[in-house]
Every structure is written in C-alpha cells, then in structure tokens.
Coordinates of C-alpha atoms in Angstrom, one line a residue:
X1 CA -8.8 -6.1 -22.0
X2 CA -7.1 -9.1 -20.6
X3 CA -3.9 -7.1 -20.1
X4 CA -6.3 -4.7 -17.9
X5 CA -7.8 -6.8 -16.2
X6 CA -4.7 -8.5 -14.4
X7 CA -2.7 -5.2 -14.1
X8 CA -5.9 -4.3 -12.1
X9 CA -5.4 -7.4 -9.7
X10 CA -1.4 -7.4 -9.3
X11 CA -2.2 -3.5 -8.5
X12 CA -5.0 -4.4 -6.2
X13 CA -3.0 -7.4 -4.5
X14 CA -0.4 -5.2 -4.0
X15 CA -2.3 -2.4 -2.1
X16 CA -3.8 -5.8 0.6
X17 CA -1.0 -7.9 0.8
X18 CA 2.6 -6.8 0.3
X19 CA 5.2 -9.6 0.6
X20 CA 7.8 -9.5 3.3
X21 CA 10.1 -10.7 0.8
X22 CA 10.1 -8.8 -2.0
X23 CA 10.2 -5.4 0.6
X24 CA 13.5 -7.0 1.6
X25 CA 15.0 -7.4 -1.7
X26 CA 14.0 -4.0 -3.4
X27 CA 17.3 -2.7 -4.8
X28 CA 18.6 0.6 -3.2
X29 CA 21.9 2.3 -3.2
X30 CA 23.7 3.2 0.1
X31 CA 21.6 6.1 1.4
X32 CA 22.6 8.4 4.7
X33 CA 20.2 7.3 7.4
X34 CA 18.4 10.6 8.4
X35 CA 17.8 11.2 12.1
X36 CA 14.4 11.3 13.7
X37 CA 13.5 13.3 16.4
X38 CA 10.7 11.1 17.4
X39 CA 11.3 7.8 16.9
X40 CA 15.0 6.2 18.3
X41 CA 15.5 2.2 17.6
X42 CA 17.2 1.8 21.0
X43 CA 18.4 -1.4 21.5
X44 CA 17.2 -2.9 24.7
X45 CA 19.9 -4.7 27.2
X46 CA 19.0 -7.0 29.4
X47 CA 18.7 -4.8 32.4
X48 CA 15.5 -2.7 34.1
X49 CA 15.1 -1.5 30.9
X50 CA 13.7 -4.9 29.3
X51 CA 12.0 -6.0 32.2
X52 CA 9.4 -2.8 31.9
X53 CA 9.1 -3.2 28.5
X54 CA 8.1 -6.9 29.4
X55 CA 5.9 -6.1 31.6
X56 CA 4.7 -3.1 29.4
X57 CA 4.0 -5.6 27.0
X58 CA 2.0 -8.1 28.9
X59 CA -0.4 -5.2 30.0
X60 CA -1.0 -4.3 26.9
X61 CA -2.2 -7.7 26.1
X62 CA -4.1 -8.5 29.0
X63 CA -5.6 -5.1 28.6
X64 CA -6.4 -5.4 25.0
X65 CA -7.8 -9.2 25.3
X66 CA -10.5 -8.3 28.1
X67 CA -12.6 -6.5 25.5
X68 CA -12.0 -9.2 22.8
X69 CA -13.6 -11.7 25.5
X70 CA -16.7 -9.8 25.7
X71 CA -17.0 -9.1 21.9
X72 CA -16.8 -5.9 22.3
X73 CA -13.8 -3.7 20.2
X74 CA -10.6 -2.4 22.1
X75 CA -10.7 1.6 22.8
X76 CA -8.6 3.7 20.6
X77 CA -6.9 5.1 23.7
X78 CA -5.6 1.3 24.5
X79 CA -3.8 1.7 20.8
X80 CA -2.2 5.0 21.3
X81 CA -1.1 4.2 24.6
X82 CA 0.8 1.2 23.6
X83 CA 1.2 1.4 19.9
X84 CA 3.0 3.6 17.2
X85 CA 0.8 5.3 14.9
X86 CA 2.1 3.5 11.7
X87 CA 1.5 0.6 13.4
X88 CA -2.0 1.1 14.3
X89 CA -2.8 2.2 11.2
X90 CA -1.0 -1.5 9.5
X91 CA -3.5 -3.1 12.2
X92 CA -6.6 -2.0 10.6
X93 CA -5.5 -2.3 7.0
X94 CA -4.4 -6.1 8.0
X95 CA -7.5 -6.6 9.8
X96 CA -9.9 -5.9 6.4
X97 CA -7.1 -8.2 4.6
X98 CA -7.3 -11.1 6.4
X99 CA -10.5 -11.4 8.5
X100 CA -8.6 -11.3 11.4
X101 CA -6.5 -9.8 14.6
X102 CA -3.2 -9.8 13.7
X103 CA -2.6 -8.7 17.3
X104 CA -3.5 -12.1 18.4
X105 CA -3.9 -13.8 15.2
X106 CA -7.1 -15.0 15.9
X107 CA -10.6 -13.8 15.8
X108 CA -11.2 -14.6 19.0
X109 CA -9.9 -14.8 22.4
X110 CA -11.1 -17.4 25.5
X111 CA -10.1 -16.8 29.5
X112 CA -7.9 -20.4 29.0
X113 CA -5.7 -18.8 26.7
X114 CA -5.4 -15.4 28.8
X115 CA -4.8 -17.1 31.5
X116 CA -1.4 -18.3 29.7
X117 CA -0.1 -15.0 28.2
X118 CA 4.0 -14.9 28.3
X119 CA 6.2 -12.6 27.2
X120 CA 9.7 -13.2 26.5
X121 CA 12.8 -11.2 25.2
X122 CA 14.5 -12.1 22.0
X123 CA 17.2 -9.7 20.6
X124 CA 17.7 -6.4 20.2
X125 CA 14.2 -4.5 20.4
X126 CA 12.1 -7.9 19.9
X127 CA 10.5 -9.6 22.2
X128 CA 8.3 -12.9 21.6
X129 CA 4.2 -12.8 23.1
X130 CA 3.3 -16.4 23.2
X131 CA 0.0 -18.0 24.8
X132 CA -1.7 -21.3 24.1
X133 CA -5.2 -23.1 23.8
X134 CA -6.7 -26.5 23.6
X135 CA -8.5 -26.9 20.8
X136 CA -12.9 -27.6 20.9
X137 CA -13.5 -31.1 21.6
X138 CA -10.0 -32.3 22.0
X139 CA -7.0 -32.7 23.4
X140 CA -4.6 -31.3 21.9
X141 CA -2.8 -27.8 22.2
X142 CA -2.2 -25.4 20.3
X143 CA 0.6 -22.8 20.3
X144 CA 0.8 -19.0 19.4
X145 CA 3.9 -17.4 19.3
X146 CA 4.0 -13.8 17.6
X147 CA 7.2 -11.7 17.4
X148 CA 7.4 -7.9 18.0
X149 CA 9.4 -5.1 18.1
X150 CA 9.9 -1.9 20.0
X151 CA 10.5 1.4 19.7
X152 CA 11.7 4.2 21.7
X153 CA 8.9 7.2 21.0
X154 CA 9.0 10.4 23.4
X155 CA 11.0 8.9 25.9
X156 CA 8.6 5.9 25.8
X157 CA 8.6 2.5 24.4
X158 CA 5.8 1.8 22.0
X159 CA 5.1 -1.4 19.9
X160 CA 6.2 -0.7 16.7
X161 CA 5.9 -3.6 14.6
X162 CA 4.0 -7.0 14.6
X163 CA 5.3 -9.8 12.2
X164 CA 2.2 -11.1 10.6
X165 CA 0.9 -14.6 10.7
X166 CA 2.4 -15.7 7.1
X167 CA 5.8 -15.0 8.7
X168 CA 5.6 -17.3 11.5
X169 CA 8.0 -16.7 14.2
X170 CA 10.5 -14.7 12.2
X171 CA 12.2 -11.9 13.9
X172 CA 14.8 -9.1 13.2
X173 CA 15.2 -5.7 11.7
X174 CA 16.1 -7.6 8.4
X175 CA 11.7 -7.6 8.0
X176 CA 11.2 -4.3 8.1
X177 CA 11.8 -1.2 5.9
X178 CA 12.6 1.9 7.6
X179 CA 14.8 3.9 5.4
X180 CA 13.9 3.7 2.0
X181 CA 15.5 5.4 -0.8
X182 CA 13.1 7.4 -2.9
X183 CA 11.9 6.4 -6.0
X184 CA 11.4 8.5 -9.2
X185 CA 9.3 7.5 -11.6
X186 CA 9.8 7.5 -15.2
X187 CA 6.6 8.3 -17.6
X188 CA 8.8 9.0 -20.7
X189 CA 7.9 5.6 -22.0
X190 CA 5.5 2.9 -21.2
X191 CA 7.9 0.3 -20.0
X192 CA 9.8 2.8 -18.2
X193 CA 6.9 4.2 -16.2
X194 CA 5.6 0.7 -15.4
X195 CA 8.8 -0.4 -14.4
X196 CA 9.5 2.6 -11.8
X197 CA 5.7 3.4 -11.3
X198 CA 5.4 0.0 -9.4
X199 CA 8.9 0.1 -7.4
X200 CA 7.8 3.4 -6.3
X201 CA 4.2 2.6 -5.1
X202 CA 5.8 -1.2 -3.3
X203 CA 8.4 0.9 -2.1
X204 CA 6.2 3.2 -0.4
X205 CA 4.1 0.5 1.3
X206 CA 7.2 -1.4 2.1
X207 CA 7.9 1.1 4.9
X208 CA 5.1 1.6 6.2
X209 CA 4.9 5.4 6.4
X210 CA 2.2 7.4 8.3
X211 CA -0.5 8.2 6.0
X212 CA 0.2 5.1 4.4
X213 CA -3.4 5.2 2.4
X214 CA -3.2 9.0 1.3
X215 CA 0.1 8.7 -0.2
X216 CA -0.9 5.5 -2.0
X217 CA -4.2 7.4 -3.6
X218 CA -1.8 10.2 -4.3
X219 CA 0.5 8.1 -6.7
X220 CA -2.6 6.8 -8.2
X221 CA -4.5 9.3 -9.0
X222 CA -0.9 11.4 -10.7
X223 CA 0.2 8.3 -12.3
X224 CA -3.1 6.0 -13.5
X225 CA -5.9 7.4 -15.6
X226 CA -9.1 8.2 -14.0
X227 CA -10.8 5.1 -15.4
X228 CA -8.1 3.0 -14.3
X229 CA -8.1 4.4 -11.0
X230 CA -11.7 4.8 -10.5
X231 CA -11.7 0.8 -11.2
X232 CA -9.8 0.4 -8.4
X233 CA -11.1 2.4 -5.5
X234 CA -14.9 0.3 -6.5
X235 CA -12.5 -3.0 -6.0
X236 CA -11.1 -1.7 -2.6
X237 CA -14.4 -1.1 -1.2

C-alpha cells in the first residue's frame, strides 16, 4: 500500500511539475530532425526583423496587462494572436500549478509596473521582458525579468516558449525539448515496464506537444490499471 501510495504522487508530480532539468538530460540517440511545415526556429538578426518582434512583443504585453488591471481575464483571441498553441495550452496547465501568471509571474498587475514594461533582445530567437514595482509600504524595488522565445509560425512570429519562474533568467534552446526520440515501452516485466513506462510519459511532457493532456491520459489509461488510473484523475481534479 505504501509502495502505491508514493508511485501515485511521483506519477502525480510528474503530470504538474516537470523539471527543466531532468527534460534536458533524458538519454536519446542521434535522431534526424524532421522538418515542420508550420513551425521554423528562425534565428532573428539584429536587423528590422528583431525590432518588430520587439515591438510585437511589448504589445502583446501591454495588451494582455490592461485586462489583468481590471481583474477581468485576457480574451482567447489576445492568446492566438500572439502565442503558439502548445504554448497556450503550457499557460493554463502552469497556471492551476502554481496559483499564478506565468506570463507575468505574478497574480497581479498595477499601472506603476506597466508603465515600466521593456523589452530587450538576447540571442538567437530570445528576447528578455523585464518591468519593475515597488513593493506596499516601502521603498524598495523589485525586479522582474522573464525570458522568451520565438517562433516563426505562418510567416509570423509567435511566442513560443516562456521560461518559468523556478528557472529565473535562464535562456537558450538548451531548455526546451523539441525533437524527442520516441519511446517504446517495455511491459514484458515489471521493472522493464516501469523503467520505460515513465521515460516515455516524462518524455512526452518534456516536449511539450499539442494535445499535451490527451496523449498523457492515453498512456495512462493503456499502461495503468483502471484503479490506478481512476486514483489519479480524482487527484488531478
């Protein structure tokens, strides 16, 4: 029962809160990067280019902080207009993680800080959003600075990826995942299937896929037993 009980929770802590770091060390051999027709990681030089996405980014975030001033929640149009899909999606499941915006990382937003939005460009396809407040009551200032990359999607740049909070100011294509190498799983022996069962399912959330959430379920429900899974989906709610 004990057993159970914290295979439940690693499984469960998985699914909310995959580490960065394991993501970037899960072994792979040498794979052919496949082309995608939709999605180009273009690397931006300093030129017109950059400057639109610059300024592409700060309307995004002066667009998406006016709603957050008046407690009301950002339009879904605002998302799709600046923002890939699998990141959208990333948003919300951070969101019901960790109580928070990971957009801003905050919970809330004040004119002060708005007021002091700036975007600059970092490397490659990242750029660096940084604004600052003073804290209630005092003096002193505080300092955001969140990292972001790119993408080049239909001819259009899109934020693609947001390092979260626990990552600081950490930047590079060195955090994310992109091209995994599949995964089989093993079930001829308990070990074996535990082993592979889990370097499949962290792999698959690792990258970051569309349809993140369906494809998850789908390895559960093939590979635990309904008990086990049913345990799970009452813990996720």
């Amino acid at each position: 029962m004990r057993l159970r009980i914290i295979y439940l929770l690693l499984l469960y802590y998985a699914t909310l809160f995959p580490s960065t770091a394991y993501c970037n060390h899960i072994p792979t051999e040498p794979t052919e990067v496949q082309e995608n027709n939709e999605e180009k990681d273009v690397v931006i030089p300093d030129t017109t280019a950059m400057q639109e996405t610059v300024h592409m980014i700060k309307d995004f975030y002066m667009t998406y902080t006016t709603p957050v001033l008046s407690d009301s929640s950002s339009p879904d149009s605002l998302m799709e207009k600046y923002l890939t899909r699998r990141l959208i999606e990333k948003v919300e499941r951070m969101r019901t993680a960790i109580g928070a915006d990971p957009i801003i990382r905050a919970q809330d937003f004040t004119e002060d800080a708005r007021k002091t939005l700036d975007i600059k460009y970092l490397d490659g396809n990242w750029f660096m959003v940084g604004y600052s407040y003073s804290l209630f009551g005092s003096k002193d200032t505080v300092y955001t600075n969140i990292p972001l990359r790119v993408t080049q999607t239909d001819g259009r740049y899109l934020i693609d990826y947001i390092t979260p909070e626990w990552n600081g100011s950490l930047y590079g294509d060195s955090l994310l995942y992109d091209h995994p190498m599949p995964q089989p799983i093993d079930a001829s022996a308990p070990l074996s299937l535990l082993k592979t069962f889990y370097a499949a399912y962290t792999m698959t959330y690792c990258s970051m896929p569309e349809e993140l959430i369906s494809q998850l379920a789908a390895l559960r429900e093939k590979y635990l037993t309904p008990q086990c899974f049913g345990s799970i989906c009452v813990y996720s709610k």
